[in-house]
Short mmCIF file of C-alpha atoms in Angstrom, two decimals:
data_model
loop_
_atom_site.label_atom_id
_atom_site.label_comp_id
_atom_site.label_asym_id
_atom_site.label_seq_id
_atom_site.Cartn_x
_atom_site.Cartn_y
_atom_site.Cartn_z
CA ASP D 4 71.52 -126.10 95.76
CA GLU D 5 70.06 -129.55 96.49
CA GLY D 6 66.44 -128.45 96.27
CA GLU D 7 66.99 -126.93 92.87
CA GLY D 8 68.80 -130.06 91.74
CA ASP D 9 65.90 -132.30 92.78
CA SER D 10 63.45 -130.04 90.98
CA ASP D 11 65.55 -130.18 87.83
CA ALA D 12 65.80 -133.95 88.04
CA ASP D 13 62.01 -134.23 88.38
CA SER D 14 61.46 -132.02 85.33
CA PHE D 15 63.93 -134.13 83.39
CA ASP D 16 61.98 -137.27 84.33
CA GLU D 17 58.91 -135.72 82.71
CA ASP D 18 60.92 -134.85 79.59
CA VAL D 19 62.27 -138.39 79.20
CA THR D 20 58.84 -139.89 79.78
CA THR D 21 57.28 -137.62 77.15
CA ALA D 22 60.04 -138.31 74.60
CA ALA D 23 59.82 -142.06 75.21
CA GLY D 24 56.11 -141.86 74.42
CA GLY D 25 56.89 -140.49 70.97
CA HIS D 26 56.23 -136.81 71.68
CA ARG D 27 58.68 -133.94 71.74
CA HIS D 28 59.73 -132.92 75.23
CA ARG D 29 58.22 -129.73 76.60
CA ARG D 30 60.49 -126.70 76.35
CA ARG D 31 61.30 -124.90 79.55
CA ARG D 32 61.14 -121.15 79.88
CA HIS D 33 64.68 -120.96 81.22
CA THR D 34 67.84 -122.93 80.42
CA LYS D 35 68.89 -125.25 83.23
CA LYS D 36 72.64 -125.21 82.77
CA TRP D 37 73.17 -126.88 86.12
CA HIS D 38 71.05 -129.80 85.01
CA ILE D 39 72.79 -130.08 81.61
CA THR D 40 76.20 -129.93 83.26
CA LYS D 41 75.24 -132.64 85.72
CA THR D 42 73.82 -134.83 82.95
CA LEU D 43 76.85 -134.47 80.68
CA LYS D 44 79.17 -135.11 83.61
CA ARG D 45 77.43 -138.38 84.28
CA VAL D 46 77.64 -139.37 80.63
CA SER D 47 81.30 -138.39 80.26
CA ASN D 48 82.15 -140.56 83.26
CA VAL D 49 80.23 -143.45 81.65
CA LYS D 50 77.61 -143.41 84.45
CA MET D 51 74.08 -143.57 83.11
CA VAL D 52 71.25 -142.24 85.18
CA ASN D 53 69.41 -144.98 87.04
CA ARG D 54 66.11 -144.22 85.32
CA LEU D 55 67.38 -145.63 82.00
CA ASN D 56 66.24 -149.25 81.93
CA SER D 57 66.22 -150.12 78.23
CA SER D 58 67.73 -149.20 74.88
CA GLU D 59 64.54 -147.27 74.09
CA ASP D 60 65.05 -145.14 77.20
CA ALA D 61 68.65 -144.52 76.13
CA VAL D 62 67.47 -143.32 72.71
CA ALA D 63 64.89 -141.05 74.33
CA PHE D 64 67.53 -139.69 76.68
CA ALA D 65 69.83 -139.03 73.71
CA LYS D 66 67.12 -137.03 71.92
CA VAL D 67 66.40 -134.95 75.02
CA LEU D 68 70.08 -134.34 75.59
CA PHE D 69 70.69 -133.43 71.94
CA ASP D 70 67.76 -131.01 71.80
CA THR D 71 68.74 -129.42 75.10
CA VAL D 72 72.31 -128.72 73.98
CA ASN D 73 71.25 -127.73 70.45
CA ARG D 74 68.60 -125.32 71.73
CA ASP D 75 71.08 -122.49 72.32
CA SER D 76 73.42 -123.33 69.47
CA GLU D 77 74.75 -120.43 67.44
CA VAL D 78 74.11 -122.37 64.21
CA LEU D 79 70.53 -123.59 63.89
CA ASP D 80 71.00 -127.06 62.42
CA GLN D 81 70.82 -130.65 63.62
CA ILE D 82 74.53 -130.84 64.38
CA LEU D 83 76.41 -130.26 67.62
CA ARG D 84 79.94 -128.91 67.63
CA LYS D 85 82.59 -128.61 70.26
CA GLY D 86 81.63 -125.01 70.95
CA ASP D 87 78.15 -126.14 72.00
CA PHE D 88 79.66 -128.45 74.60
CA GLN D 89 82.01 -125.71 75.77
CA ARG D 90 79.06 -123.39 76.31
CA VAL D 91 76.93 -125.77 78.39
CA LEU D 92 79.97 -127.14 80.25
CA SER D 93 81.45 -123.75 81.06
CA ALA D 94 81.57 -124.72 84.75
CA GLU D 95 83.36 -128.00 83.93
CA PRO D 96 85.91 -127.16 81.19
CA ASP D 97 87.96 -130.29 81.89
CA LEU D 98 85.01 -132.44 80.76
CA VAL D 99 84.56 -130.83 77.35
CA ASP D 100 87.10 -132.91 75.41
CA SER D 101 86.15 -136.26 76.95
CA THR D 102 82.42 -135.61 76.53
CA PHE D 103 82.73 -134.48 72.92
CA GLU D 104 84.93 -137.47 72.01
CA LEU D 105 82.36 -139.76 73.58
CA PHE D 106 79.65 -138.54 71.21
CA ASP D 107 81.76 -137.84 68.10
CA ILE D 108 81.98 -141.43 66.92
CA ASN D 109 83.44 -140.80 63.45
CA HIS D 110 85.79 -138.05 64.71
CA ASP D 111 84.71 -135.52 62.11
CA GLY D 112 84.23 -132.67 64.57
CA GLU D 113 80.41 -132.87 64.45
CA VAL D 114 77.81 -134.79 66.45
CA THR D 115 74.56 -135.82 64.78
CA VAL D 116 71.42 -137.22 66.37
CA GLU D 117 72.38 -140.70 65.13
CA GLU D 118 75.76 -140.46 66.82
CA ALA D 119 74.18 -139.31 70.09
CA GLU D 120 71.74 -142.23 70.03
CA ALA D 121 74.45 -144.76 69.21
CA SER D 122 76.68 -143.42 72.00
CA LEU D 123 73.95 -143.55 74.63
CA LYS D 124 72.87 -147.06 73.57
CA SER D 125 76.46 -148.26 73.82
CA ILE D 126 76.84 -146.72 77.27
CA TYR D 127 73.58 -148.31 78.42
CA LYS D 128 74.70 -151.77 77.27
CA GLU D 129 78.05 -151.39 79.03
CA ARG D 130 76.33 -150.22 82.21
CA LYS D 131 73.93 -153.16 82.10
CA ALA D 132 76.78 -155.64 81.60
CA LEU D 133 78.70 -154.04 84.47
CA ALA D 134 75.70 -154.31 86.79
CA VAL D 135 75.29 -158.01 86.00
CA SER D 136 79.02 -158.59 86.54
CA LEU D 137 78.87 -156.94 89.95
CA VAL D 138 75.96 -159.16 91.00
CA ASP D 139 77.80 -162.28 89.86
CA ALA D 140 81.01 -161.18 91.59
CA ARG D 141 79.07 -160.67 94.80
CA THR D 142 77.67 -164.21 94.49
CA ILE D 143 81.16 -165.66 94.02
CA MET D 144 82.43 -163.73 97.03
CA ASP D 145 79.56 -165.02 99.16
CA LYS D 146 80.37 -168.64 98.28
CA LEU D 147 84.05 -168.09 98.95
CA ASP D 148 83.16 -166.47 102.25
CA GLN D 149 81.14 -169.53 103.25
CA VAL D 150 84.05 -171.87 102.53
CA LEU D 151 86.53 -169.70 104.41
CA SER D 152 84.09 -169.40 107.31
CA VAL D 153 84.01 -173.19 107.66
CA VAL D 154 87.81 -173.37 107.64
CA ALA D 155 88.03 -170.52 110.15
CA GLY D 156 85.46 -172.27 112.38
CA ILE D 157 87.50 -175.49 112.45
CA ILE D 158 90.65 -173.57 113.35
CA ALA D 159 88.75 -171.67 116.06
CA VAL D 160 87.60 -174.94 117.62
CA PHE D 161 91.18 -176.17 117.98
CA ILE D 162 92.27 -172.82 119.42
CA TRP D 163 89.54 -172.96 122.05
CA LEU D 164 90.50 -176.52 122.96
CA VAL D 165 94.09 -175.37 123.50
CA ILE D 166 92.91 -172.43 125.61
CA PHE D 167 90.91 -174.75 127.89
CA SER D 168 93.92 -177.10 128.25
CA VAL D 169 92.27 -179.98 126.44
CA ASP D 170 94.63 -182.69 125.20
CA ILE D 171 94.19 -182.47 121.47
CA SER D 172 96.89 -184.97 120.52
CA SER D 173 94.40 -187.83 120.33
CA LEU D 174 91.89 -185.61 118.58
CA PHE D 175 94.58 -184.52 116.16
CA VAL D 176 95.33 -188.13 115.21
CA THR D 177 91.64 -188.82 114.73
CA PHE D 178 91.08 -185.71 112.62
CA SER D 179 94.21 -186.47 110.61
CA ALA D 180 92.86 -189.87 109.67
CA ILE D 181 89.53 -188.34 108.72
CA PHE D 182 91.29 -185.64 106.75
CA LEU D 183 93.36 -188.17 104.80
CA SER D 184 90.28 -190.19 103.96
CA PHE D 185 88.51 -187.09 102.71
CA THR D 186 91.61 -186.20 100.68
CA PHE D 187 91.22 -189.36 98.60
CA VAL D 188 87.53 -188.63 98.07
CA PHE D 189 87.52 -184.87 97.57
CA GLY D 190 91.14 -184.20 96.66
CA GLY D 191 90.32 -183.54 93.01
CA THR D 192 87.46 -181.21 93.91
CA ALA D 193 89.67 -179.26 96.32
CA GLN D 194 92.34 -178.89 93.64
CA ARG D 195 89.80 -177.63 91.11
CA PHE D 196 88.40 -175.28 93.76
CA PHE D 197 91.76 -173.60 94.36
CA GLU D 198 92.48 -173.51 90.61
CA GLY D 199 89.11 -171.82 90.19
CA ILE D 200 90.02 -169.21 92.79
CA ILE D 201 93.24 -168.42 90.92
CA PHE D 202 91.39 -168.33 87.58
CA VAL D 203 88.54 -166.09 88.75
CA PHE D 204 90.42 -163.65 90.97
CA LEU D 205 93.93 -163.54 89.48
CA ILE D 206 93.72 -164.45 85.79
CA HIS D 207 90.14 -163.20 85.29
CA PRO D 208 90.13 -163.28 81.47
CA PHE D 209 86.47 -162.28 81.08
CA ASP D 210 83.38 -160.93 82.80
CA LEU D 211 79.70 -161.70 82.45
CA GLY D 212 78.38 -160.72 79.02
CA ASP D 213 81.78 -160.75 77.33
CA ARG D 214 82.05 -162.29 73.87
CA VAL D 215 84.91 -164.77 73.76
CA THR D 216 86.39 -167.70 71.87
CA VAL D 217 88.01 -170.68 73.60
CA ASN D 218 90.83 -172.44 71.74
CA ASN D 219 89.80 -170.75 68.46
CA SER D 220 86.30 -172.24 68.62
CA THR D 221 83.03 -170.52 67.83
CA TRP D 222 81.89 -167.33 69.54
CA TYR D 223 80.48 -167.64 73.06
CA ASN D 224 78.83 -165.20 75.45
CA VAL D 225 79.70 -165.61 79.13
CA GLU D 226 76.44 -166.38 80.96
CA VAL D 227 77.46 -167.61 84.44
CA MET D 228 80.74 -167.53 86.36
CA ASN D 229 81.39 -169.73 89.38
CA LEU D 230 84.38 -170.86 91.38
CA LEU D 231 84.33 -174.31 89.77
CA PHE D 232 82.87 -173.75 86.29
CA THR D 233 81.76 -171.20 83.73
CA VAL D 234 78.66 -171.35 81.55
CA PHE D 235 78.87 -170.09 77.97
CA LYS D 236 76.06 -169.53 75.49
CA SER D 237 76.69 -170.18 71.82
CA TRP D 238 75.11 -168.31 68.91
CA ASP D 239 72.42 -171.00 68.49
CA GLY D 240 71.32 -170.88 72.14
CA ARG D 241 73.23 -173.89 73.50
CA LEU D 242 74.69 -173.67 77.01
CA ILE D 243 78.24 -175.03 77.35
CA TYR D 244 79.65 -175.82 80.79
CA MET D 245 83.44 -175.68 81.14
CA SER D 246 85.48 -176.17 84.29
CA ASN D 247 87.68 -173.27 85.29
CA ALA D 248 90.58 -175.70 85.68
CA SER D 249 90.41 -176.52 81.95
CA LEU D 250 89.89 -172.87 81.02
CA SER D 251 93.02 -171.81 82.91
CA GLY D 252 95.14 -173.58 80.28
CA ALA D 253 93.05 -172.62 77.25
CA THR D 254 93.60 -169.86 74.71
CA ILE D 255 90.87 -167.28 75.33
CA VAL D 256 90.16 -164.32 73.03
CA ASN D 257 88.09 -161.62 74.73
CA VAL D 258 86.41 -159.38 72.15
CA ARG D 259 84.98 -156.86 74.62
CA ARG D 260 88.47 -155.96 75.85
CA SER D 261 89.86 -155.73 72.32
CA ASP D 262 90.42 -152.60 70.27
CA PRO D 263 88.37 -151.86 67.13
CA MET D 264 88.77 -154.91 64.91
CA TYR D 265 89.42 -155.56 61.22
CA GLU D 266 87.53 -157.63 58.67
CA ASP D 267 89.61 -159.96 56.50
CA LEU D 268 88.02 -160.21 53.04
CA GLU D 269 89.19 -161.85 49.81
CA PHE D 270 87.89 -161.40 46.27
CA TYR D 271 88.78 -163.20 43.02
CA VAL D 272 88.60 -161.32 39.72
CA GLU D 273 89.64 -162.30 36.22
CA PHE D 274 93.26 -161.86 35.24
CA SER D 275 92.22 -159.74 32.27
CA THR D 276 90.56 -157.10 34.49
CA PRO D 277 92.08 -153.72 33.53
CA THR D 278 94.11 -151.86 36.13
CA GLU D 279 91.89 -148.79 35.71
CA VAL D 280 88.86 -150.83 36.76
CA LEU D 281 90.62 -152.04 39.92
CA LEU D 282 91.51 -148.43 40.78
CA LYS D 283 87.87 -147.41 40.27
CA PHE D 284 86.84 -150.22 42.62
CA LYS D 285 89.27 -148.98 45.26
CA GLU D 286 87.96 -145.43 44.92
CA ALA D 287 84.38 -146.68 45.26
CA LEU D 288 85.38 -148.42 48.51
CA ARG D 289 86.91 -145.18 49.80
CA VAL D 290 83.66 -143.33 49.14
CA PHE D 291 81.65 -146.10 50.82
CA PHE D 292 83.71 -146.04 54.01
CA ARG D 293 83.56 -142.24 54.11
CA GLU D 294 79.77 -142.27 53.80
CA ASN D 295 79.42 -145.04 56.43
CA SER D 296 81.77 -143.50 58.95
CA LEU D 297 79.61 -144.54 61.91
CA ASP D 298 80.47 -148.17 61.22
CA TRP D 299 83.91 -148.00 59.57
CA PHE D 300 87.12 -146.03 59.78
CA PRO D 301 87.82 -144.17 56.51
CA ASP D 302 91.28 -145.72 56.17
CA PHE D 303 91.53 -149.29 54.88
CA ASP D 304 94.11 -151.65 53.41
CA PHE D 305 93.64 -152.83 49.83
CA GLU D 306 96.25 -155.06 48.22
CA ILE D 307 96.71 -157.49 45.35
CA GLY D 308 97.57 -160.82 46.89
CA GLN D 309 98.23 -163.00 43.85
CA LEU D 310 98.51 -162.78 40.09
CA ARG D 311 97.86 -166.23 38.59
CA LYS D 312 97.48 -166.26 34.83
CA ASP D 313 97.29 -170.06 34.77
CA ARG D 314 94.24 -169.86 37.05
CA ASN D 315 92.85 -166.72 35.41
CA LEU D 316 92.66 -164.86 38.69
CA ILE D 317 93.74 -161.81 40.59
CA LEU D 318 93.38 -162.17 44.35
CA LEU D 319 92.31 -158.96 46.07
CA TRP D 320 92.75 -158.48 49.82
CA LEU D 321 90.61 -155.99 51.72
CA TRP D 322 91.05 -155.13 55.41
CA PRO D 323 88.50 -152.53 56.59
CA ARG D 324 88.40 -151.55 60.26
CA HIS D 325 85.23 -151.36 62.31
CA ARG D 326 84.60 -148.41 64.60
CA GLU D 327 84.13 -150.85 67.48
CA ASN D 328 85.17 -154.36 68.36
CA TRP D 329 82.92 -157.34 67.70
CA GLN D 330 81.22 -157.44 71.10
CA ASP D 331 77.94 -156.54 69.41
CA GLY D 332 77.85 -159.38 66.90
CA GLY D 333 74.60 -158.24 65.29
CA LYS D 334 75.98 -154.78 64.60
CA ARG D 335 79.19 -156.22 63.18
CA TYR D 336 77.43 -158.59 60.77
CA ALA D 337 74.94 -155.90 59.72
CA ALA D 338 77.81 -153.57 58.76
CA ARG D 339 79.63 -156.43 57.04
CA THR D 340 76.51 -157.37 55.05
CA ARG D 341 76.06 -153.80 53.83
CA LEU D 342 79.70 -153.79 52.73
CA MET D 343 79.39 -157.09 50.85
CA LEU D 344 76.22 -155.95 49.08
CA PHE D 345 78.01 -152.77 48.03
CA VAL D 346 80.95 -154.81 46.70
CA LYS D 347 78.57 -156.99 44.69
CA LYS D 348 76.80 -153.97 43.24
CA THR D 349 80.12 -152.32 42.37
CA PHE D 350 81.33 -155.49 40.66
CA GLU D 351 78.19 -155.52 38.56
CA THR D 352 78.53 -151.82 37.72
CA LEU D 353 82.20 -152.09 36.73
CA ASN D 354 81.63 -155.45 34.98
CA ILE D 355 84.17 -157.21 37.20
CA LYS D 356 83.84 -160.97 36.85
CA TYR D 357 85.64 -164.18 37.58
CA SER D 358 85.46 -167.58 35.91
CA LEU D 359 87.66 -170.63 36.08
CA PRO D 360 90.17 -171.05 33.25
CA THR D 361 89.52 -173.44 30.39
CA GLN D 362 90.13 -177.00 31.53
CA PRO D 363 91.45 -179.79 29.25
CA VAL D 364 89.62 -183.14 29.43
CA GLN D 365 91.30 -186.36 28.24
CA LEU D 366 88.95 -189.15 27.12
CA SER D 367 90.27 -192.70 26.95
CA SER D 368 88.59 -195.85 25.68
CA ALA D 369 88.48 -199.24 27.36
CA GLN D 370 90.95 -200.63 24.78
CA GLY D 371 93.51 -197.99 25.68
CA MET D 372 93.06 -196.04 22.45
CA ASN D 373 93.78 -192.35 22.66
CA ALA D 374 90.73 -190.13 22.49
CA PRO D 375 90.71 -186.51 21.38
CA THR D 376 91.39 -183.80 23.94
CA LEU D 377 88.42 -181.54 24.57
CA THR D 378 88.16 -178.30 26.42
CA LEU D 379 85.25 -177.45 28.70
CA ASP D 380 83.89 -174.00 29.19
CA PRO D 381 83.45 -173.70 33.00
CA PRO D 382 79.80 -172.57 32.93
CA ARG D 383 78.85 -175.71 30.97
CA THR D 384 78.87 -179.34 32.06
CA LEU D 385 79.20 -182.07 29.42
CA HIS D 386 78.22 -185.71 30.03
CA PHE D 387 79.55 -188.38 27.67
CA GLY D 388 77.73 -191.67 27.30
CA PRO D 389 78.89 -194.75 25.36
CA SER D 390 77.59 -193.39 22.03
CA GLU D 391 79.50 -190.14 22.39
CA VAL D 392 82.71 -192.01 23.23
CA GLU D 393 82.36 -194.23 20.16
CA LYS D 394 81.65 -191.17 18.03
CA GLY D 395 84.77 -189.45 19.30
CA ARG D 396 86.83 -192.57 18.75
CA GLY D 397 85.64 -192.78 15.14
CA GLU D 398 86.50 -189.18 14.48
#
């Protein structure tokens, strides 16, 4: 019933507004399963309601949605399970699995408030990026339409001249000369224009808002796309203009379109570190990734890369996998920082250290006399002046 649907939507607007203001949404006297089903259907299809205009609205919407589904849960706790989604989506059973997977970020069979908020914020960001991309695509199409309209107009003029039996042979020679002259002037621009069309509409390696690297350079965010050039924004706020003709032959890595990505970390520890300590370190990492399952997958690769007794080192390789790709750079570096701080704390707890091996130092005099060989402890730095050299030579 459309009238009932509009009434439900209006009541939901009040709930979101109240939650966004920091107050708990007002409970209704009856459960609006139609409204919940419609809301979850929108979310499962990655279509946010139009009233969500910020990340704060997305968080408020997540709280309202979580409380609404959890209200009739058989188990009174702050966790949603698949059965809760099956109950409220009884009219749409084909949406249960996709909706639950959307919210169950760590795939443990339970949805917490934090997971609901993170899911809705991610959907909001994707929706916002998609809206900007559509606007930019419409702008590109308008410019292309203008160019094609000019070409079509010129062709139409010649067709009309033929229809009215006008001798166009002389006009053709004149226009040919003009065309050739313009070819020398604008030939390069026309070539770049057609290369841009192929790059934007056929290759299309990125969209607005995507995080990319070009020829293994630094990270860029795509700010503006045009038929002739693309504008990138670097991490420090600089705007970089690149022609689409040059980009068509470049190596472009698109992070947004990538799968969940790995970190590549290396650690050096002393060669004398006991094997039991390394195993304890690996177990501590397993516990860390299990407890931070919203950011990391529980499985990780941990290997010993090198054993170098002459350099007093054991090289440890660690490859943990993020839950998402690196499109959200701030989220990636925040998770990485927490991991590195945990590694440092674990090293201190397990007394894992690394120092350079003892280095021999050969001292020689100006007369070519052999000086004694000394060894330097890496944490210390020794400076020898003329008096010290003479003293060593005498000894």
